[in-house]
mmCIF file of C-alpha atoms and ligand atoms in Angstrom:
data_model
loop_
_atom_site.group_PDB
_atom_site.id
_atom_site.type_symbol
_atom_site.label_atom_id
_atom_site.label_comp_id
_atom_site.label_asym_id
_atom_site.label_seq_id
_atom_site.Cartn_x
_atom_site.Cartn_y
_atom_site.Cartn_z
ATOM 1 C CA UNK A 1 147.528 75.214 176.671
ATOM 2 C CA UNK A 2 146.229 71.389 176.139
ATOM 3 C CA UNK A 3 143.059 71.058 175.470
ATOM 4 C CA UNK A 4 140.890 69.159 177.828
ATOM 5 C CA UNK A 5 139.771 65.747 176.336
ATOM 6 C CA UNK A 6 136.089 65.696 176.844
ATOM 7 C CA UNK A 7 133.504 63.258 175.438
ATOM 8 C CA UNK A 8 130.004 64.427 174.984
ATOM 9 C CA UNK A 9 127.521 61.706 175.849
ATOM 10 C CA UNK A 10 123.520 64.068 174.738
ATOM 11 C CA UNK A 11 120.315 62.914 172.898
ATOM 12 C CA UNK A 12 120.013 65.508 170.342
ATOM 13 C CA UNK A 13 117.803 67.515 170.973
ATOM 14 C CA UNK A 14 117.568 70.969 170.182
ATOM 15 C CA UNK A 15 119.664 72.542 173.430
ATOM 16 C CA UNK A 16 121.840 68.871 172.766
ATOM 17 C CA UNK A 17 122.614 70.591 168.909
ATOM 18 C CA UNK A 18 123.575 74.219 170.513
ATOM 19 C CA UNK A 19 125.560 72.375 173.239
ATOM 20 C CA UNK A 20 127.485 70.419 170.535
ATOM 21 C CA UNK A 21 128.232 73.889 168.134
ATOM 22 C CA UNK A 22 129.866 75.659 171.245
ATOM 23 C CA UNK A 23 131.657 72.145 171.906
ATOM 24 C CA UNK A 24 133.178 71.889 168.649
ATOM 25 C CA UNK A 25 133.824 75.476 168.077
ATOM 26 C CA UNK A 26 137.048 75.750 170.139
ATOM 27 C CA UNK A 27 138.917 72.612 169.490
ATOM 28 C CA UNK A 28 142.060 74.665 171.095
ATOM 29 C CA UNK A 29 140.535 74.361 174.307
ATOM 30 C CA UNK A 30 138.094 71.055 173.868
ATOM 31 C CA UNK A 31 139.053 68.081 172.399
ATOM 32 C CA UNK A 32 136.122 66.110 171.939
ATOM 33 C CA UNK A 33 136.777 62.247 171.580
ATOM 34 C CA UNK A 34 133.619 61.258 170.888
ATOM 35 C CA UNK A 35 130.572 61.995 171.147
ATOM 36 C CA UNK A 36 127.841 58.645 172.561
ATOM 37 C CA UNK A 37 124.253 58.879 172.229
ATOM 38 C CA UNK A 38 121.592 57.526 174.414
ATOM 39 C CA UNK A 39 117.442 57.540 174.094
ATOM 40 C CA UNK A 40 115.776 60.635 175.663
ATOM 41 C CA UNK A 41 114.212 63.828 173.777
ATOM 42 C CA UNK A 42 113.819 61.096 171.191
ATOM 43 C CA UNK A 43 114.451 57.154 170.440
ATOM 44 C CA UNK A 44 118.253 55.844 170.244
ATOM 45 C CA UNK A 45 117.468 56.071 166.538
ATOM 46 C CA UNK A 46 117.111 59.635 166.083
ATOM 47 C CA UNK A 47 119.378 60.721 168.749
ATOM 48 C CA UNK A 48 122.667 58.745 167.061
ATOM 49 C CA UNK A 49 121.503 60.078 163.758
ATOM 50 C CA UNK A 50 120.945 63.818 165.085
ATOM 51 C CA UNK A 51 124.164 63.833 166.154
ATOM 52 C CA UNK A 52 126.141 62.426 162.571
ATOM 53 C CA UNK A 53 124.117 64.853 160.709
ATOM 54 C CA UNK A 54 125.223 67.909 163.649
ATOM 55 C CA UNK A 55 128.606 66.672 162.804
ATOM 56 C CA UNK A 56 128.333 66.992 158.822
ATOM 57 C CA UNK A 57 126.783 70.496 159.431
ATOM 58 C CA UNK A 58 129.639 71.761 160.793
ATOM 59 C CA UNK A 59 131.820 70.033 158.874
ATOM 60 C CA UNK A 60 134.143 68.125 161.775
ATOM 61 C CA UNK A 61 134.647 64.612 162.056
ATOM 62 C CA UNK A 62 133.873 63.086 165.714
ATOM 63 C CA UNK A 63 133.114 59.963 166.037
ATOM 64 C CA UNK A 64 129.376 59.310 166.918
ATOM 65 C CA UNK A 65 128.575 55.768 168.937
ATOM 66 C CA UNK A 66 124.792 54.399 169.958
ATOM 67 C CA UNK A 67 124.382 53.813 172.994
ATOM 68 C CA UNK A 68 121.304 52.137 175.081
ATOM 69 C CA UNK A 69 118.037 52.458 173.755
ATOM 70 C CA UNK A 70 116.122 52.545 176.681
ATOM 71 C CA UNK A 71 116.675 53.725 180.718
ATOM 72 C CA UNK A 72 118.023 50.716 182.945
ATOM 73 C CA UNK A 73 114.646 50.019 184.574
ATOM 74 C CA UNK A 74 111.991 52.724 183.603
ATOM 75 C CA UNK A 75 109.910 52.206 179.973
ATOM 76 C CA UNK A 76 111.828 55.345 178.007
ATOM 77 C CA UNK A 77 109.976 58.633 178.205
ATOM 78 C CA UNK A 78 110.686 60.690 175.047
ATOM 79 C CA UNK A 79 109.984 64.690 174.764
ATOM 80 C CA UNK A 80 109.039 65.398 170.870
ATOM 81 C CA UNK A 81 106.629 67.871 172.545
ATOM 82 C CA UNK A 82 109.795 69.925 172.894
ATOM 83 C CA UNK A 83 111.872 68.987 170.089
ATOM 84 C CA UNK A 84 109.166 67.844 167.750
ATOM 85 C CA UNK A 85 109.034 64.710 166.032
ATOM 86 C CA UNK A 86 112.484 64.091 164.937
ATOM 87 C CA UNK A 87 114.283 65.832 168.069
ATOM 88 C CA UNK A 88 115.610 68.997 166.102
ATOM 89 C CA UNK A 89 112.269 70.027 164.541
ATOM 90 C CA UNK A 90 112.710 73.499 163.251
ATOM 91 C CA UNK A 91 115.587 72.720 160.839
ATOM 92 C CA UNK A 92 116.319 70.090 157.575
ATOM 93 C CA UNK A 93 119.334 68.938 157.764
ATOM 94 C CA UNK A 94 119.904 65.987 154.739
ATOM 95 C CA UNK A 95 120.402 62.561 155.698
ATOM 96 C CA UNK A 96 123.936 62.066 156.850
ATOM 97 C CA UNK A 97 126.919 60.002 155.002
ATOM 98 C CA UNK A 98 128.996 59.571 158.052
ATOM 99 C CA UNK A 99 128.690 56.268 159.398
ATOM 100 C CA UNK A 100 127.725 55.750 162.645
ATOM 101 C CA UNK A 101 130.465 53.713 164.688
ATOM 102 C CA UNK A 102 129.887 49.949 164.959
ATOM 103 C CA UNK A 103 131.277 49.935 168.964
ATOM 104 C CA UNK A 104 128.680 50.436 171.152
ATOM 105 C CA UNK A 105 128.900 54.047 173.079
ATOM 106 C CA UNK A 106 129.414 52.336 176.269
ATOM 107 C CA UNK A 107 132.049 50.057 175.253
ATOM 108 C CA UNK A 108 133.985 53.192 173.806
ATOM 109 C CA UNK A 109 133.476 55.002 177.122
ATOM 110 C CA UNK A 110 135.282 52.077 178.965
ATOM 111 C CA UNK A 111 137.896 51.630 176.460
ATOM 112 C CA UNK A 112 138.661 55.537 175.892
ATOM 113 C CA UNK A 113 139.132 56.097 179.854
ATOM 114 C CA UNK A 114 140.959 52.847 180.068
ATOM 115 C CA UNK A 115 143.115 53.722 177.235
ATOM 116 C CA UNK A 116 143.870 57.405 177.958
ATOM 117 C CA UNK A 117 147.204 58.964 179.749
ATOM 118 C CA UNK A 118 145.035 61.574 180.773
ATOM 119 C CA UNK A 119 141.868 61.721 182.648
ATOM 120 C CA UNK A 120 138.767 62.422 181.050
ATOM 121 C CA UNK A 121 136.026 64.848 181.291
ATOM 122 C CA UNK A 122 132.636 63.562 180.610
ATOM 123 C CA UNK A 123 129.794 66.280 179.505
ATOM 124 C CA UNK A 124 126.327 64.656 179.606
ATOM 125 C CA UNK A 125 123.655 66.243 178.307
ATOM 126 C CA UNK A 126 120.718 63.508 178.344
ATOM 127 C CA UNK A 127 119.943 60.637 180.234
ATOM 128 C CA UNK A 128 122.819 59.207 182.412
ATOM 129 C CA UNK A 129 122.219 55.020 181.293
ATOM 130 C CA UNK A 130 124.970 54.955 179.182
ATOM 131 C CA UNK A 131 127.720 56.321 182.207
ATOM 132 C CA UNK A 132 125.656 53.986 184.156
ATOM 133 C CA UNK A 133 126.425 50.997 182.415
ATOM 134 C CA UNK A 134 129.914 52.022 181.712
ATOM 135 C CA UNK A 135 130.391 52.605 185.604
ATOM 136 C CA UNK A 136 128.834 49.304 186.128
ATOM 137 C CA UNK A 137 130.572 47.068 183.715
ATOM 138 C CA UNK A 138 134.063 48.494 184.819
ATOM 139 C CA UNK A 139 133.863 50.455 187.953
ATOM 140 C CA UNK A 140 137.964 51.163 187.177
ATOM 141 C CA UNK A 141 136.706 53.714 184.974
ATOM 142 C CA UNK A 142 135.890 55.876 187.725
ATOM 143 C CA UNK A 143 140.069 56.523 188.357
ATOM 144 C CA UNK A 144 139.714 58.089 184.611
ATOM 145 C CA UNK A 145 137.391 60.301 184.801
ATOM 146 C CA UNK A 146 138.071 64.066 185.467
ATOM 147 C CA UNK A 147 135.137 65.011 186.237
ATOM 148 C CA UNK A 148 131.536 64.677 185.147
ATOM 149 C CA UNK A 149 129.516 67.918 184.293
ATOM 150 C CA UNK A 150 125.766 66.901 183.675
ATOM 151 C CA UNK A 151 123.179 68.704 182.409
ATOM 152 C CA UNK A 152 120.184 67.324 185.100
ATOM 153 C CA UNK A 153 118.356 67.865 188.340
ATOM 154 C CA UNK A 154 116.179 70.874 190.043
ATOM 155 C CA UNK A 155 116.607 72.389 193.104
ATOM 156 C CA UNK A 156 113.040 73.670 193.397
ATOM 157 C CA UNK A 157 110.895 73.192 190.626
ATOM 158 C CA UNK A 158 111.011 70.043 188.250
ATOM 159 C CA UNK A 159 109.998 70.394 184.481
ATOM 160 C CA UNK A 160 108.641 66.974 183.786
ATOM 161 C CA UNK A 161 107.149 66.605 187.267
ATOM 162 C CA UNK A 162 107.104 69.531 190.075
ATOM 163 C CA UNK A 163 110.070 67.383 191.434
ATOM 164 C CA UNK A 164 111.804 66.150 188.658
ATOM 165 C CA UNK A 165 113.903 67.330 185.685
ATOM 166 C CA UNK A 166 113.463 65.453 182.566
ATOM 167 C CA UNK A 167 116.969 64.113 181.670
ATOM 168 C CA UNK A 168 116.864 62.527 185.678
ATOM 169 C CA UNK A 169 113.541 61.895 185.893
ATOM 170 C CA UNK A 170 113.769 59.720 182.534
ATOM 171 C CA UNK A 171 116.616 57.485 183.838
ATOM 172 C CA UNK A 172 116.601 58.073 188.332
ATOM 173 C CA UNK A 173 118.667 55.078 188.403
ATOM 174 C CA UNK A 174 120.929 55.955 186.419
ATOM 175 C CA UNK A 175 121.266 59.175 188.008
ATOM 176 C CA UNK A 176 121.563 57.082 191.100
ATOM 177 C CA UNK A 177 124.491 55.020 190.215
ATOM 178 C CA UNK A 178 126.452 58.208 189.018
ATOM 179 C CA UNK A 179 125.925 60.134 192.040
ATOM 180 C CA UNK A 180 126.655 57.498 194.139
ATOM 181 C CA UNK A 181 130.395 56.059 191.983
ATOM 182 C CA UNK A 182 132.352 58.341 193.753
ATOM 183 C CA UNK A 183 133.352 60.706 190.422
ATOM 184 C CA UNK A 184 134.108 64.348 190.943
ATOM 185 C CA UNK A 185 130.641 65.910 189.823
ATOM 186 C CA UNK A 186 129.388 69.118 188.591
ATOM 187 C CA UNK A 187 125.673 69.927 188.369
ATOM 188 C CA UNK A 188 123.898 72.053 185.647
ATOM 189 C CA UNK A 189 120.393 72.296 187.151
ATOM 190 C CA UNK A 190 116.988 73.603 185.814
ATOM 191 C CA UNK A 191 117.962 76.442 188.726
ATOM 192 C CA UNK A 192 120.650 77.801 186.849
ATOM 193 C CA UNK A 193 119.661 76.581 182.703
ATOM 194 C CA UNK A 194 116.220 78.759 183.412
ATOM 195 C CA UNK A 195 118.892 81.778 184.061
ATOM 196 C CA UNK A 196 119.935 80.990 180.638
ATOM 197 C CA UNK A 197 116.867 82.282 178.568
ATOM 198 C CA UNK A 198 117.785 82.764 174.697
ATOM 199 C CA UNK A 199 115.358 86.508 174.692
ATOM 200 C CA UNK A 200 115.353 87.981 171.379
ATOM 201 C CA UNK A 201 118.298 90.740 172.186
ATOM 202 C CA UNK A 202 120.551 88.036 173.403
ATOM 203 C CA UNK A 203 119.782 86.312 170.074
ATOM 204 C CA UNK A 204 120.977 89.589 168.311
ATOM 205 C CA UNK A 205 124.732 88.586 167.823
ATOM 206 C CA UNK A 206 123.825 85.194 166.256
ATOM 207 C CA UNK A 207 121.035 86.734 163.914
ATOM 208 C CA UNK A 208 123.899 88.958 162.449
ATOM 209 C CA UNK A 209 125.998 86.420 161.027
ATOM 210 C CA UNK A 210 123.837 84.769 158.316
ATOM 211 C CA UNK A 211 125.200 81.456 157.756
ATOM 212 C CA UNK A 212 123.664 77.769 157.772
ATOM 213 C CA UNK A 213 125.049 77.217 161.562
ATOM 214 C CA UNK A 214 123.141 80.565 162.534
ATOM 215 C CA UNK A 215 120.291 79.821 160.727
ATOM 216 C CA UNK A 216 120.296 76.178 162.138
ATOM 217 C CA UNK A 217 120.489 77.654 165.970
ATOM 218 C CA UNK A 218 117.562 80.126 165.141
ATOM 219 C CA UNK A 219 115.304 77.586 163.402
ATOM 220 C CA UNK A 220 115.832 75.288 166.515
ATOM 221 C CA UNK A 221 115.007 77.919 168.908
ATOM 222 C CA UNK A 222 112.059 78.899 166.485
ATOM 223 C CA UNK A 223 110.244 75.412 167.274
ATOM 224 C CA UNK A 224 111.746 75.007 170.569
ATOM 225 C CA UNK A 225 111.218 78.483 171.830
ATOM 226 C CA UNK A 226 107.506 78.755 170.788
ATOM 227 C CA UNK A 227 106.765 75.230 173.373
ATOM 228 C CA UNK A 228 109.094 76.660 176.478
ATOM 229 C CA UNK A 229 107.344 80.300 175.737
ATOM 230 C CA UNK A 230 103.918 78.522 175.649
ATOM 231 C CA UNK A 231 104.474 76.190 178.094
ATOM 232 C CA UNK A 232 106.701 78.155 180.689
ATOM 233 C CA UNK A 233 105.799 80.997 179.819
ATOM 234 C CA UNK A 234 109.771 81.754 179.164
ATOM 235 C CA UNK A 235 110.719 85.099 177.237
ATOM 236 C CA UNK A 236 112.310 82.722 175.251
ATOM 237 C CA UNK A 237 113.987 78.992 175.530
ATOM 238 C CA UNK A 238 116.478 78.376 178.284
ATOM 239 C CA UNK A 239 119.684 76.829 176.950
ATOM 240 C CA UNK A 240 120.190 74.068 179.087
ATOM 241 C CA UNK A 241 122.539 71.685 177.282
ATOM 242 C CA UNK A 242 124.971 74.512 176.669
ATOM 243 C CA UNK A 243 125.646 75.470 180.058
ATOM 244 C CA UNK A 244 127.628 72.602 180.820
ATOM 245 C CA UNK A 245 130.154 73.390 177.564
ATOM 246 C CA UNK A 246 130.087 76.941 178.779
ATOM 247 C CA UNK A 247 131.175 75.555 182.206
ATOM 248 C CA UNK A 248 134.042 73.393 180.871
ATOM 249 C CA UNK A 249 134.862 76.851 178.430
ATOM 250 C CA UNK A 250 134.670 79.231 180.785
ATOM 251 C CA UNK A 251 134.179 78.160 184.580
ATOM 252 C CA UNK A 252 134.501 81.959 185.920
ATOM 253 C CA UNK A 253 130.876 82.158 183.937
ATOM 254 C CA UNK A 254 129.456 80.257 187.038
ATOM 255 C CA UNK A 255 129.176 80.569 190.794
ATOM 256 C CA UNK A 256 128.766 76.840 192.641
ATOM 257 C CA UNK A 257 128.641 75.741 195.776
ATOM 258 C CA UNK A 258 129.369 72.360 197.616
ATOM 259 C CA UNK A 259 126.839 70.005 198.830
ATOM 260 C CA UNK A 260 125.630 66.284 198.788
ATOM 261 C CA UNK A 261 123.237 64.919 196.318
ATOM 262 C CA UNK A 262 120.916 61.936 196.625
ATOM 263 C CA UNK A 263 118.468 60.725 193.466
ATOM 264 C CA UNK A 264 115.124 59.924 194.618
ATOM 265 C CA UNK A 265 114.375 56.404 193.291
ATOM 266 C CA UNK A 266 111.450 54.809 195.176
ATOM 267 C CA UNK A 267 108.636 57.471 195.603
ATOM 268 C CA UNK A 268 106.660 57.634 191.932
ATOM 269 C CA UNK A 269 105.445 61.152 193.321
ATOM 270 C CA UNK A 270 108.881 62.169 193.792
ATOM 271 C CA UNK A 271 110.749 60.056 191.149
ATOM 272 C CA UNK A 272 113.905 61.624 189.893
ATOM 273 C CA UNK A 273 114.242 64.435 192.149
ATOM 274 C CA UNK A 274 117.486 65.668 193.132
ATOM 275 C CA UNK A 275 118.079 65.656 196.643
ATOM 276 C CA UNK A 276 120.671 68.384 197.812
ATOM 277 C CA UNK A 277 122.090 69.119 200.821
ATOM 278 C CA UNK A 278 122.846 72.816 200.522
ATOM 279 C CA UNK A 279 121.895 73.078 204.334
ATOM 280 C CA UNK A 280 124.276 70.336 205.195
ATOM 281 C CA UNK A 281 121.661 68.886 207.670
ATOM 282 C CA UNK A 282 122.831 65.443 206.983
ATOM 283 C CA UNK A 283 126.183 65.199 207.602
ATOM 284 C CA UNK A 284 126.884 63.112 204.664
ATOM 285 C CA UNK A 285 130.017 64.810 202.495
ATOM 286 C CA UNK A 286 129.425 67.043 200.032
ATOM 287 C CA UNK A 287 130.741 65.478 197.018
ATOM 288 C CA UNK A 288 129.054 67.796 193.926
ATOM 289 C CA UNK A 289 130.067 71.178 192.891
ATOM 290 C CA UNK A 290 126.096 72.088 192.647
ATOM 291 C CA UNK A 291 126.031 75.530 189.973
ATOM 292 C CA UNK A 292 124.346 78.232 191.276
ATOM 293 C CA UNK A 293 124.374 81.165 188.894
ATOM 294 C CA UNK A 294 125.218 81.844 185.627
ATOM 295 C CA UNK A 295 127.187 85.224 183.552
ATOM 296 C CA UNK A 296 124.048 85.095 180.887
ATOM 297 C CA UNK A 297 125.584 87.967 179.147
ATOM 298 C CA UNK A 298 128.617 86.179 179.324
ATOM 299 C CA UNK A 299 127.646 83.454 178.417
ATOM 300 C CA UNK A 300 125.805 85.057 175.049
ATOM 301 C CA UNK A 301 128.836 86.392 173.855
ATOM 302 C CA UNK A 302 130.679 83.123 174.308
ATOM 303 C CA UNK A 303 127.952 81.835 172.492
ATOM 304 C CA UNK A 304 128.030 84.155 169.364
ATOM 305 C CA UNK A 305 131.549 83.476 169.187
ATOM 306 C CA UNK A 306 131.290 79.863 168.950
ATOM 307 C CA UNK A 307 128.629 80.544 165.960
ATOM 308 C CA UNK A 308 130.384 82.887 164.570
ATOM 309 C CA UNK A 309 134.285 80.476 164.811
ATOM 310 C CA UNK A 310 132.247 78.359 162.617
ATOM 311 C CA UNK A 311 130.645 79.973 160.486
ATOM 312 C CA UNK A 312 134.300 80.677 159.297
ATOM 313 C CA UNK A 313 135.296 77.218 157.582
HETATM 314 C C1 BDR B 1 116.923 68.550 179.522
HETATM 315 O O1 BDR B 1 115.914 67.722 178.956
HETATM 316 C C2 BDR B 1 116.014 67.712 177.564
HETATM 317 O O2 BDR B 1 114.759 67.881 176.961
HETATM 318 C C3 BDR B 1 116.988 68.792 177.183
HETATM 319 O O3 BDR B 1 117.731 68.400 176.040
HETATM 320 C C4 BDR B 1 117.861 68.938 178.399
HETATM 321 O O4 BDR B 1 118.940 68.030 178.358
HETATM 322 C C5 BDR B 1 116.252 69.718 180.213
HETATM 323 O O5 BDR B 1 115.394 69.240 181.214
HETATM 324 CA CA1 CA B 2 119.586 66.879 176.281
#
């Protein structure tokens, strides 16, 4: 089997860090190009930096591109509230060697599509600006593109506003100009990430292994936990970021259905909110596979595995 060529565009993030140890764990099934970073849980300058030293951590050598540093029209909203300070409060990791690549992420989007012989699946795990832009500058891109899987949008409840989820709500138009480009499109909402809760039994297989990647995942949960617990009043933090991976692992971990999506742009009550059509009451298309529920215990396992794979080298 080939594995699928993905790039990861997050803001790391704690749930951005988890998302990017299950990504890298099974390079036999994803081959991860790159991975572009964009301001959201924190400023451009954390988020690019997260990511090198995530790399260096687990030892494998992506390439890591900055993207835009703020959302296309909206000042940037940042969520250290949740990730603390420097986005993966909870953890110490040193001050990484790697250097961060001099093209800019959305430049190495466009080139990477352009360039491949296959198409491309694009995970996104923060704020959509940088796809924006890329779909913008070169709308050919959109012939490359496999699918995209994004981690974004609520069905019923928002978590940054009753209507809004936080990675949309940050950058609506964004969200707008994906939804709209005509890409095949997978949605990871709040819906199915709050399914996702890391409780202290599903935790149980991770605790057991005892190495820096475990310990990493645990201290991030630690700091992020105690604010979704607090805040939520969770039984623990929902993984959000790692249920698109898990998708592109392991698809038969999800139900989905088909329906069309709109981003609310206009209303500042409303900003952000996903708009879907489950009903079909508009007649518009459905054009986005829209996940519905998620194999938690499943998932776990697939999880531990992934910390456990490397943990090994
Ligand atoms: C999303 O917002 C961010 O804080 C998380 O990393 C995730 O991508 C959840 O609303
Ligand atoms: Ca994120």
């Amino acid at each position: 089997m080939v594995a699928k060529p993905i790039v990861i565009d997050c803001d790391p993030g704690a749930d951005d860090a988890i998302a990017l140890f299950l990504a890298l764990a099974f390079p036999e099934h994803l081959n991860v190009l790159g991975i572009t970073t964009v301001a959201g849980n924190v400023p451009l300058s954390l988020t690019q930096k997260n990511a090198r030293a995530l790399c260096e951590l687990m030892s494998v050598d992506v390439p890591v591109y900055a993207g835009c540093p703020r959302p296309l029209l909206r000042p940037l909203l940042t969520a250290e509230d949740v990730h603390g300070k420097t986005g993966l409060d909870g953890i110490h990791l040193p001050e990484p060697q790697m250097p961060l690549q001099e093209q800019h992420a959305v430049d190495f989007l466009i080139e990477t599509l352009l360039r491949s012989t296959h198409k491309i699946t694009l995970a996104t795990l923060g704020p959509l600006t940088n796809i924006a832009i890329a779909l913008i500058k070169v709308p050919a891109i959109c012939q490359h593109i496999q699918e995209i899987v994004m981690m974004g949008g609520a069905l019923t409840q928002g978590n940054i506003t009753p209507s809004a989820e936080f990675n949309l709500y940050v950058d609506p138009h964004a969200a707008h100009v994906v939804a709209t480009a005509g890409v095949p499109l997978t949605i990871m909402s709040l819906d199915v990430t709050h399914q996702a809760i890391a409780t202290p039994e599903r935790l149980h297989g991770i605790r057991a292994i005892n190495s820096p990647i475990s310990a990493a995942t645990l201290g991030l949960l630690n700091h992020y936990g105690a604010y979704e617990m607090q805040r939520h009043g969770f039984p623990g933090p929902p993984l959000h970021d790692p249920c698109v991976i898990a998708y592109l692992l392991q698809p038969a971990l999800f139900t989905t259905s088909r329906a069309y999506v709109a981003i609310e742009t206009t209303s500042e009550l409303t900003m952000g909110r996903t708009v879907v059509d489950r009903n079909h009451v508009t007649n518009a298309p459905p054009h986005a596979n829209i996940a519905e529920t998620i194999d938690v215990e499943g998932f776990y396992q697939l999880l531990t595995r992934a910390i456990a794979k490397l943990s090994e080298s």
